[in-house]
PDB file of C-alpha atoms in Angstrom:
ATOM      1  CA  MET A   1       5.555 -39.857   9.853  1.00 52.00           C
ATOM      2  CA  ALA A   2       8.638 -38.956  11.922  1.00 78.00           C
ATOM      3  CA  VAL A   3      10.141 -37.197   8.900  1.00 77.00           C
ATOM      4  CA  THR A   4       6.968 -35.133   8.445  1.00 82.00           C
ATOM      5  CA  ASP A   5       7.010 -34.250  12.145  1.00 86.00           C
ATOM      6  CA  GLU A   6      10.570 -33.038  11.761  1.00 86.00           C
ATOM      7  CA  ALA A   7       9.552 -30.886   8.795  1.00 88.00           C
ATOM      8  CA  ILE A   8       6.667 -29.407  10.785  1.00 90.00           C
ATOM      9  CA  GLU A   9       8.976 -28.584  13.679  1.00 90.00           C
ATOM     10  CA  LYS A  10      11.468 -26.862  11.390  1.00 91.00           C
ATOM     11  CA  ILE A  11       8.812 -24.672   9.765  1.00 91.00           C
ATOM     12  CA  LYS A  12       7.354 -23.946  13.209  1.00 90.00           C
ATOM     13  CA  GLY A  13      10.831 -22.947  14.378  1.00 90.00           C
ATOM     14  CA  MET A  14      11.153 -20.451  11.528  1.00 91.00           C
ATOM     15  CA  ILE A  15       7.830 -18.866  12.494  1.00 91.00           C
ATOM     16  CA  VAL A  16       8.509 -18.803  16.248  1.00 89.00           C
ATOM     17  CA  SER A  17      11.989 -17.320  15.726  1.00 91.00           C
ATOM     18  CA  GLY A  18      10.625 -14.576  13.488  1.00 91.00           C
ATOM     19  CA  ALA A  19      12.406 -15.764  10.356  1.00 91.00           C
ATOM     20  CA  LEU A  20       8.917 -16.094   8.910  1.00 91.00           C
ATOM     21  CA  ARG A  21       6.338 -13.545  10.060  1.00 92.00           C
ATOM     22  CA  PRO A  22       2.549 -13.324   9.601  1.00 92.00           C
ATOM     23  CA  GLY A  23       1.787 -12.646   5.943  1.00 92.00           C
ATOM     24  CA  ASP A  24       5.251 -13.711   4.710  1.00 93.00           C
ATOM     25  CA  ARG A  25       5.544 -15.911   1.671  1.00 93.00           C
ATOM     26  CA  LEU A  26       7.563 -19.109   2.109  1.00 93.00           C
ATOM     27  CA  PRO A  27      10.590 -19.593  -0.149  1.00 92.00           C
ATOM     28  CA  LYS A  28      10.147 -21.813  -3.182  1.00 90.00           C
ATOM     29  CA  GLU A  29       9.718 -25.483  -2.353  1.00 89.00           C
ATOM     30  CA  THR A  30      13.092 -26.596  -3.761  1.00 91.00           C
ATOM     31  CA  GLU A  31      14.917 -23.777  -1.983  1.00 91.00           C
ATOM     32  CA  LEU A  32      13.192 -24.288   1.361  1.00 90.00           C
ATOM     33  CA  ALA A  33      13.649 -28.067   1.275  1.00 90.00           C
ATOM     34  CA  ALA A  34      17.366 -27.620   0.630  1.00 91.00           C
ATOM     35  CA  ASP A  35      17.748 -24.972   3.360  1.00 88.00           C
ATOM     36  CA  LEU A  36      16.008 -27.178   5.939  1.00 88.00           C
ATOM     37  CA  GLY A  37      17.631 -30.414   4.829  1.00 89.00           C
ATOM     38  CA  LEU A  38      14.303 -31.991   3.974  1.00 87.00           C
ATOM     39  CA  SER A  39      12.925 -33.970   1.065  1.00 89.00           C
ATOM     40  CA  ARG A  40      10.330 -32.196  -1.045  1.00 88.00           C
ATOM     41  CA  ASN A  41       7.759 -34.862  -0.151  1.00 90.00           C
ATOM     42  CA  SER A  42       8.174 -34.375   3.600  1.00 89.00           C
ATOM     43  CA  LEU A  43       8.032 -30.607   3.128  1.00 90.00           C
ATOM     44  CA  ARG A  44       4.777 -30.916   1.166  1.00 90.00           C
ATOM     45  CA  GLU A  45       3.246 -33.090   3.895  1.00 91.00           C
ATOM     46  CA  ALA A  46       4.291 -30.580   6.550  1.00 90.00           C
ATOM     47  CA  VAL A  47       2.819 -27.685   4.570  1.00 91.00           C
ATOM     48  CA  ARG A  48      -0.416 -29.620   4.087  1.00 90.00           C
ATOM     49  CA  ALA A  49      -0.663 -30.355   7.819  1.00 88.00           C
ATOM     50  CA  LEU A  50       0.087 -26.751   8.833  1.00 89.00           C
ATOM     51  CA  SER A  51      -2.467 -25.427   6.369  1.00 88.00           C
ATOM     52  CA  LEU A  52      -5.157 -27.606   7.951  1.00 83.00           C
ATOM     53  CA  ILE A  53      -4.621 -25.911  11.308  1.00 82.00           C
ATOM     54  CA  ARG A  54      -4.482 -22.445   9.713  1.00 84.00           C
ATOM     55  CA  ILE A  55      -0.779 -21.811  10.241  1.00 89.00           C
ATOM     56  CA  LEU A  56      -0.085 -21.707   6.511  1.00 91.00           C
ATOM     57  CA  ASP A  57      -2.243 -20.601   3.603  1.00 91.00           C
ATOM     58  CA  VAL A  58      -1.606 -22.428   0.319  1.00 91.00           C
ATOM     59  CA  ARG A  59      -2.662 -20.254  -2.629  1.00 90.00           C
ATOM     60  CA  GLN A  60      -2.763 -22.128  -5.896  1.00 86.00           C
ATOM     61  CA  GLY A  61      -0.556 -20.458  -8.498  1.00 84.00           C
ATOM     62  CA  ASP A  62       0.736 -17.914  -6.013  1.00 88.00           C
ATOM     63  CA  GLY A  63       2.645 -19.739  -3.304  1.00 89.00           C
ATOM     64  CA  THR A  64       2.390 -20.565   0.387  1.00 93.00           C
ATOM     65  CA  TYR A  65       2.048 -17.862   3.014  1.00 93.00           C
ATOM     66  CA  VAL A  66       2.077 -17.644   6.784  1.00 92.00           C
ATOM     67  CA  THR A  67      -1.434 -16.719   7.894  1.00 90.00           C
ATOM     68  CA  SER A  68      -2.230 -13.772  10.161  1.00 88.00           C
ATOM     69  CA  LEU A  69      -1.831 -16.195  13.119  1.00 84.00           C
ATOM     70  CA  ASP A  70      -4.839 -14.458  14.644  1.00 82.00           C
ATOM     71  CA  PRO A  71      -6.117 -16.432  17.684  1.00 74.00           C
ATOM     72  CA  GLN A  72      -9.616 -16.735  16.230  1.00 71.00           C
ATOM     73  CA  LEU A  73      -8.202 -18.232  13.043  1.00 73.00           C
ATOM     74  CA  LEU A  74      -5.881 -20.651  14.839  1.00 70.00           C
ATOM     75  CA  LEU A  75      -8.559 -21.815  17.261  1.00 68.00           C
ATOM     76  CA  GLU A  76     -10.867 -22.843  14.406  1.00 68.00           C
ATOM     77  CA  ALA A  77      -9.055 -26.164  14.678  1.00 66.00           C
ATOM     78  CA  LEU A  78     -10.410 -26.488  18.225  1.00 63.00           C
ATOM     79  CA  SER A  79     -13.991 -26.241  16.965  1.00 61.00           C
ATOM     80  CA  PHE A  80     -13.279 -29.004  14.462  1.00 60.00           C
ATOM     81  CA  VAL A  81     -11.876 -31.325  17.134  1.00 60.00           C
ATOM     82  CA  VAL A  82     -14.665 -30.494  19.588  1.00 60.00           C
ATOM     83  CA  ASP A  83     -17.240 -31.725  17.051  1.00 56.00           C
ATOM     84  CA  PHE A  84     -15.951 -35.256  17.695  1.00 55.00           C
ATOM     85  CA  HIS A  85     -16.873 -35.195  21.378  1.00 53.00           C
ATOM     86  CA  ARG A  86     -18.796 -38.070  22.933  1.00 56.00           C
ATOM     87  CA  ASP A  87     -21.997 -37.448  24.847  1.00 56.00           C
ATOM     88  CA  ASP A  88     -20.336 -38.513  28.108  1.00 62.00           C
ATOM     89  CA  THR A  89     -17.843 -35.638  27.835  1.00 71.00           C
ATOM     90  CA  VAL A  90     -20.459 -32.863  27.697  1.00 74.00           C
ATOM     91  CA  LEU A  91     -20.176 -32.367  31.467  1.00 79.00           C
ATOM     92  CA  GLU A  92     -16.459 -31.782  31.047  1.00 80.00           C
ATOM     93  CA  PHE A  93     -17.087 -29.118  28.416  1.00 80.00           C
ATOM     94  CA  LEU A  94     -19.623 -27.458  30.705  1.00 82.00           C
ATOM     95  CA  ALA A  95     -17.107 -27.526  33.560  1.00 85.00           C
ATOM     96  CA  VAL A  96     -14.567 -25.700  31.398  1.00 86.00           C
ATOM     97  CA  ARG A  97     -17.214 -23.151  30.407  1.00 87.00           C
ATOM     98  CA  ARG A  98     -18.052 -22.659  34.094  1.00 89.00           C
ATOM     99  CA  ILE A  99     -14.411 -21.799  34.748  1.00 91.00           C
ATOM    100  CA  LEU A 100     -13.817 -19.491  31.773  1.00 92.00           C
ATOM    101  CA  GLU A 101     -17.111 -17.776  30.979  1.00 92.00           C
ATOM    102  CA  PRO A 102     -17.742 -16.137  34.374  1.00 95.00           C
ATOM    103  CA  ALA A 103     -14.215 -14.698  34.215  1.00 94.00           C
ATOM    104  CA  ALA A 104     -14.901 -13.301  30.747  1.00 95.00           C
ATOM    105  CA  THR A 105     -18.237 -11.879  31.944  1.00 96.00           C
ATOM    106  CA  ALA A 106     -16.518 -10.142  34.868  1.00 96.00           C
ATOM    107  CA  MET A 107     -13.960  -8.649  32.467  1.00 96.00           C
ATOM    108  CA  ALA A 108     -16.774  -7.452  30.197  1.00 96.00           C
ATOM    109  CA  ALA A 109     -18.370  -5.529  33.087  1.00 96.00           C
ATOM    110  CA  GLN A 110     -15.469  -3.077  32.934  1.00 93.00           C
ATOM    111  CA  ARG A 111     -15.311  -2.811  29.134  1.00 95.00           C
ATOM    112  CA  ILE A 112     -18.738  -3.271  27.574  1.00 96.00           C
ATOM    113  CA  SER A 113     -20.160  -0.139  25.969  1.00 95.00           C
ATOM    114  CA  GLU A 114     -23.621   1.321  26.507  1.00 95.00           C
ATOM    115  CA  GLN A 115     -24.386   0.607  22.834  1.00 95.00           C
ATOM    116  CA  GLN A 116     -23.509  -3.054  23.322  1.00 95.00           C
ATOM    117  CA  LEU A 117     -25.638  -3.215  26.445  1.00 95.00           C
ATOM    118  CA  ASP A 118     -28.551  -1.669  24.564  1.00 95.00           C
ATOM    119  CA  ALA A 119     -28.117  -4.208  21.758  1.00 94.00           C
ATOM    120  CA  LEU A 120     -28.198  -7.104  24.245  1.00 94.00           C
ATOM    121  CA  THR A 121     -31.292  -5.639  25.895  1.00 94.00           C
ATOM    122  CA  ALA A 122     -33.017  -5.292  22.530  1.00 94.00           C
ATOM    123  CA  GLN A 123     -32.122  -8.891  21.749  1.00 91.00           C
ATOM    124  CA  LEU A 124     -33.778 -10.120  24.943  1.00 91.00           C
ATOM    125  CA  ASP A 125     -36.810  -7.859  24.424  1.00 92.00           C
ATOM    126  CA  ALA A 126     -37.283  -9.213  20.892  1.00 91.00           C
ATOM    127  CA  LEU A 127     -37.243 -12.749  22.233  1.00 85.00           C
ATOM    128  CA  GLY A 128     -40.273 -12.058  24.408  1.00 85.00           C
ATOM    129  CA  SER A 129     -41.442 -14.054  27.417  1.00 80.00           C
ATOM    130  CA  GLY A 130     -42.400 -17.273  25.655  1.00 81.00           C
ATOM    131  CA  PRO A 131     -39.850 -18.170  22.999  1.00 83.00           C
ATOM    132  CA  SER A 132     -39.430 -21.662  21.586  1.00 83.00           C
ATOM    133  CA  VAL A 133     -36.552 -23.717  22.930  1.00 79.00           C
ATOM    134  CA  GLU A 134     -34.698 -23.393  19.610  1.00 82.00           C
ATOM    135  CA  GLU A 135     -35.116 -19.604  19.620  1.00 84.00           C
ATOM    136  CA  LEU A 136     -33.945 -19.395  23.219  1.00 83.00           C
ATOM    137  CA  VAL A 137     -30.827 -21.512  22.622  1.00 82.00           C
ATOM    138  CA  ALA A 138     -29.904 -19.500  19.506  1.00 84.00           C
ATOM    139  CA  CYS A 139     -30.332 -16.281  21.491  1.00 86.00           C
ATOM    140  CA  ASP A 140     -28.361 -17.754  24.388  1.00 86.00           C
ATOM    141  CA  LEU A 141     -25.383 -18.439  22.113  1.00 84.00           C
ATOM    142  CA  GLU A 142     -25.450 -14.916  20.662  1.00 89.00           C
ATOM    143  CA  PHE A 143     -26.035 -13.319  24.069  1.00 91.00           C
ATOM    144  CA  HIS A 144     -22.967 -14.925  25.622  1.00 90.00           C
ATOM    145  CA  ARG A 145     -20.844 -14.444  22.499  1.00 89.00           C
ATOM    146  CA  GLY A 146     -21.597 -10.710  22.596  1.00 92.00           C
ATOM    147  CA  ILE A 147     -20.619 -10.477  26.260  1.00 94.00           C
ATOM    148  CA  VAL A 148     -17.415 -12.506  25.867  1.00 92.00           C
ATOM    149  CA  GLN A 149     -16.378 -10.407  22.852  1.00 91.00           C
ATOM    150  CA  SER A 150     -16.693  -7.369  25.117  1.00 94.00           C
ATOM    151  CA  SER A 151     -14.123  -8.843  27.494  1.00 93.00           C
ATOM    152  CA  GLY A 152     -11.447  -7.605  25.103  1.00 90.00           C
ATOM    153  CA  ASN A 153      -9.628 -10.947  25.098  1.00 90.00           C
ATOM    154  CA  SER A 154      -9.707 -12.528  21.642  1.00 85.00           C
ATOM    155  CA  VAL A 155      -8.153 -15.802  22.827  1.00 85.00           C
ATOM    156  CA  LEU A 156     -10.771 -16.260  25.538  1.00 86.00           C
ATOM    157  CA  CYS A 157     -13.509 -15.398  23.054  1.00 85.00           C
ATOM    158  CA  SER A 158     -12.272 -17.944  20.517  1.00 81.00           C
ATOM    159  CA  LEU A 159     -11.867 -20.661  23.146  1.00 83.00           C
ATOM    160  CA  LEU A 160     -15.397 -20.228  24.452  1.00 85.00           C
ATOM    161  CA  ASP A 161     -16.819 -20.034  20.949  1.00 80.00           C
ATOM    162  CA  GLY A 162     -15.192 -23.367  20.165  1.00 75.00           C
ATOM    163  CA  LEU A 163     -16.435 -24.945  23.390  1.00 75.00           C
ATOM    164  CA  SER A 164     -20.065 -23.848  23.038  1.00 73.00           C
ATOM    165  CA  GLY A 165     -20.986 -26.430  20.384  1.00 65.00           C
ATOM    166  CA  PRO A 166     -21.095 -29.569  22.569  1.00 58.00           C
ATOM    167  CA  THR A 167     -23.287 -27.875  25.166  1.00 65.00           C
ATOM    168  CA  THR A 168     -25.915 -26.717  22.653  1.00 66.00           C
ATOM    169  CA  ARG A 169     -27.692 -30.075  22.530  1.00 60.00           C
ATOM    170  CA  ALA A 170     -27.706 -30.278  26.331  1.00 65.00           C
ATOM    171  CA  ARG A 171     -29.369 -26.872  26.515  1.00 69.00           C
ATOM    172  CA  ILE A 172     -32.003 -27.890  23.978  1.00 68.00           C
ATOM    173  CA  TRP A 173     -32.826 -31.073  25.901  1.00 62.00           C
ATOM    174  CA  ARG A 174     -33.033 -29.132  29.115  1.00 68.00           C
ATOM    175  CA  GLY A 175     -35.465 -26.682  27.533  1.00 68.00           C
ATOM    176  CA  LEU A 176     -37.639 -29.519  26.292  1.00 60.00           C
ATOM    177  CA  THR A 177     -37.696 -31.540  29.509  1.00 68.00           C
ATOM    178  CA  GLN A 178     -37.322 -29.127  32.429  1.00 69.00           C
ATOM    179  CA  GLU A 179     -40.514 -27.262  33.156  1.00 71.00           C
ATOM    180  CA  ASP A 180     -39.099 -23.879  34.168  1.00 79.00           C
ATOM    181  CA  ALA A 181     -35.937 -23.919  32.013  1.00 78.00           C
ATOM    182  CA  VAL A 182     -37.067 -21.161  29.629  1.00 82.00           C
ATOM    183  CA  SER A 183     -38.199 -18.738  32.335  1.00 86.00           C
ATOM    184  CA  ARG A 184     -35.096 -19.431  34.440  1.00 86.00           C
ATOM    185  CA  THR A 185     -32.798 -18.797  31.492  1.00 87.00           C
ATOM    186  CA  LEU A 186     -34.524 -15.502  30.685  1.00 89.00           C
ATOM    187  CA  HIS A 187     -34.304 -14.447  34.345  1.00 91.00           C
ATOM    188  CA  GLU A 188     -30.607 -15.302  34.505  1.00 92.00           C
ATOM    189  CA  HIS A 189     -29.923 -13.396  31.282  1.00 93.00           C
ATOM    190  CA  ARG A 190     -31.629 -10.313  32.706  1.00 94.00           C
ATOM    191  CA  ALA A 191     -29.647 -10.657  35.939  1.00 96.00           C
ATOM    192  CA  ILE A 192     -26.345 -10.886  34.051  1.00 96.00           C
ATOM    193  CA  LEU A 193     -27.297  -7.878  31.959  1.00 96.00           C
ATOM    194  CA  GLY A 194     -28.274  -5.909  35.072  1.00 96.00           C
ATOM    195  CA  ALA A 195     -24.921  -6.615  36.685  1.00 97.00           C
ATOM    196  CA  LEU A 196     -23.126  -5.514  33.513  1.00 97.00           C
ATOM    197  CA  ARG A 197     -25.104  -2.250  33.449  1.00 96.00           C
ATOM    198  CA  ASP A 198     -24.138  -1.657  37.076  1.00 97.00           C
ATOM    199  CA  ARG A 199     -20.481  -2.341  36.157  1.00 97.00           C
ATOM    200  CA  ASP A 200     -20.501  -4.876  38.987  1.00 97.00           C
ATOM    201  CA  ALA A 201     -17.892  -7.416  37.927  1.00 96.00           C
ATOM    202  CA  GLU A 202     -18.405  -9.792  40.850  1.00 96.00           C
ATOM    203  CA  ALA A 203     -22.189  -9.871  40.453  1.00 97.00           C
ATOM    204  CA  ALA A 204     -21.748 -10.486  36.716  1.00 96.00           C
ATOM    205  CA  ARG A 205     -19.314 -13.310  37.494  1.00 96.00           C
ATOM    206  CA  SER A 206     -21.710 -14.841  40.032  1.00 96.00           C
ATOM    207  CA  TRP A 207     -24.759 -14.765  37.768  1.00 95.00           C
ATOM    208  CA  ALA A 208     -22.791 -16.244  34.863  1.00 94.00           C
ATOM    209  CA  THR A 209     -21.646 -19.046  37.182  1.00 94.00           C
ATOM    210  CA  VAL A 210     -25.213 -19.718  38.315  1.00 92.00           C
ATOM    211  CA  HIS A 211     -26.402 -19.709  34.710  1.00 90.00           C
ATOM    212  CA  ILE A 212     -23.924 -22.334  33.507  1.00 87.00           C
ATOM    213  CA  ALA A 213     -24.056 -24.378  36.709  1.00 88.00           C
ATOM    214  CA  SER A 214     -27.837 -24.748  36.391  1.00 85.00           C
ATOM    215  CA  VAL A 215     -27.434 -26.512  33.033  1.00 80.00           C
ATOM    216  CA  GLU A 216     -24.604 -28.609  34.460  1.00 81.00           C
ATOM    217  CA  GLN A 217     -26.661 -29.556  37.516  1.00 81.00           C
ATOM    218  CA  TRP A 218     -29.634 -30.571  35.377  1.00 78.00           C
ATOM    219  CA  LEU A 219     -27.448 -32.695  33.114  1.00 75.00           C
ATOM    220  CA  ARG A 220     -25.847 -34.501  36.069  1.00 77.00           C
ATOM    221  CA  SER A 221     -29.306 -35.386  37.375  1.00 75.00           C
ATOM    222  CA  THR A 222     -30.388 -36.853  34.045  1.00 70.00           C
ATOM    223  CA  LEU A 223     -27.328 -38.955  33.247  1.00 61.00           C
TER     224      LEU A 223
END
């Protein structure tokens, strides 16, 4: 395992130093192993590991390439790891969302276009006043994803996208067990959207905080 770790570090070093850039093809296996002072087996293991986390792209019959290294691509690994969360860590995921998402919402207030605002409004209008819990949660995910994408920060967007999974079940349970959860969620969505239309970053931040904290508060009371 230590030998594989060394191989990973050496390939990482080539990428970080700029010797290998996004889209570059790696040298042939025998050549690269010799250049790095590695065995071919340890090099293969390193390539396999780096391909799993989207650093390298192994193309059968063509070779191995450095990926685009786009944040969204690299953070796919986060979503995979997050799927292994335990129920008792959901509050921790919500706490991270409460830190990051209001900041992204405040950033979006300065950047979001009128067309994007109209699309979010149409999405809420289509949902109506009495949606099912499943419909509401699906809309909630898309609503916040659209806002975060408008923040202009692809890393923040990818992080929050990866963190949203564990909180989905909590939101569904809240909708099923808390009497006013659906109406409160719709009200909070409208309030966030109103603040975005007013280009009021602090109001947008505050309403996003209230929105996430309400789910967090409910979950604390039920655990």
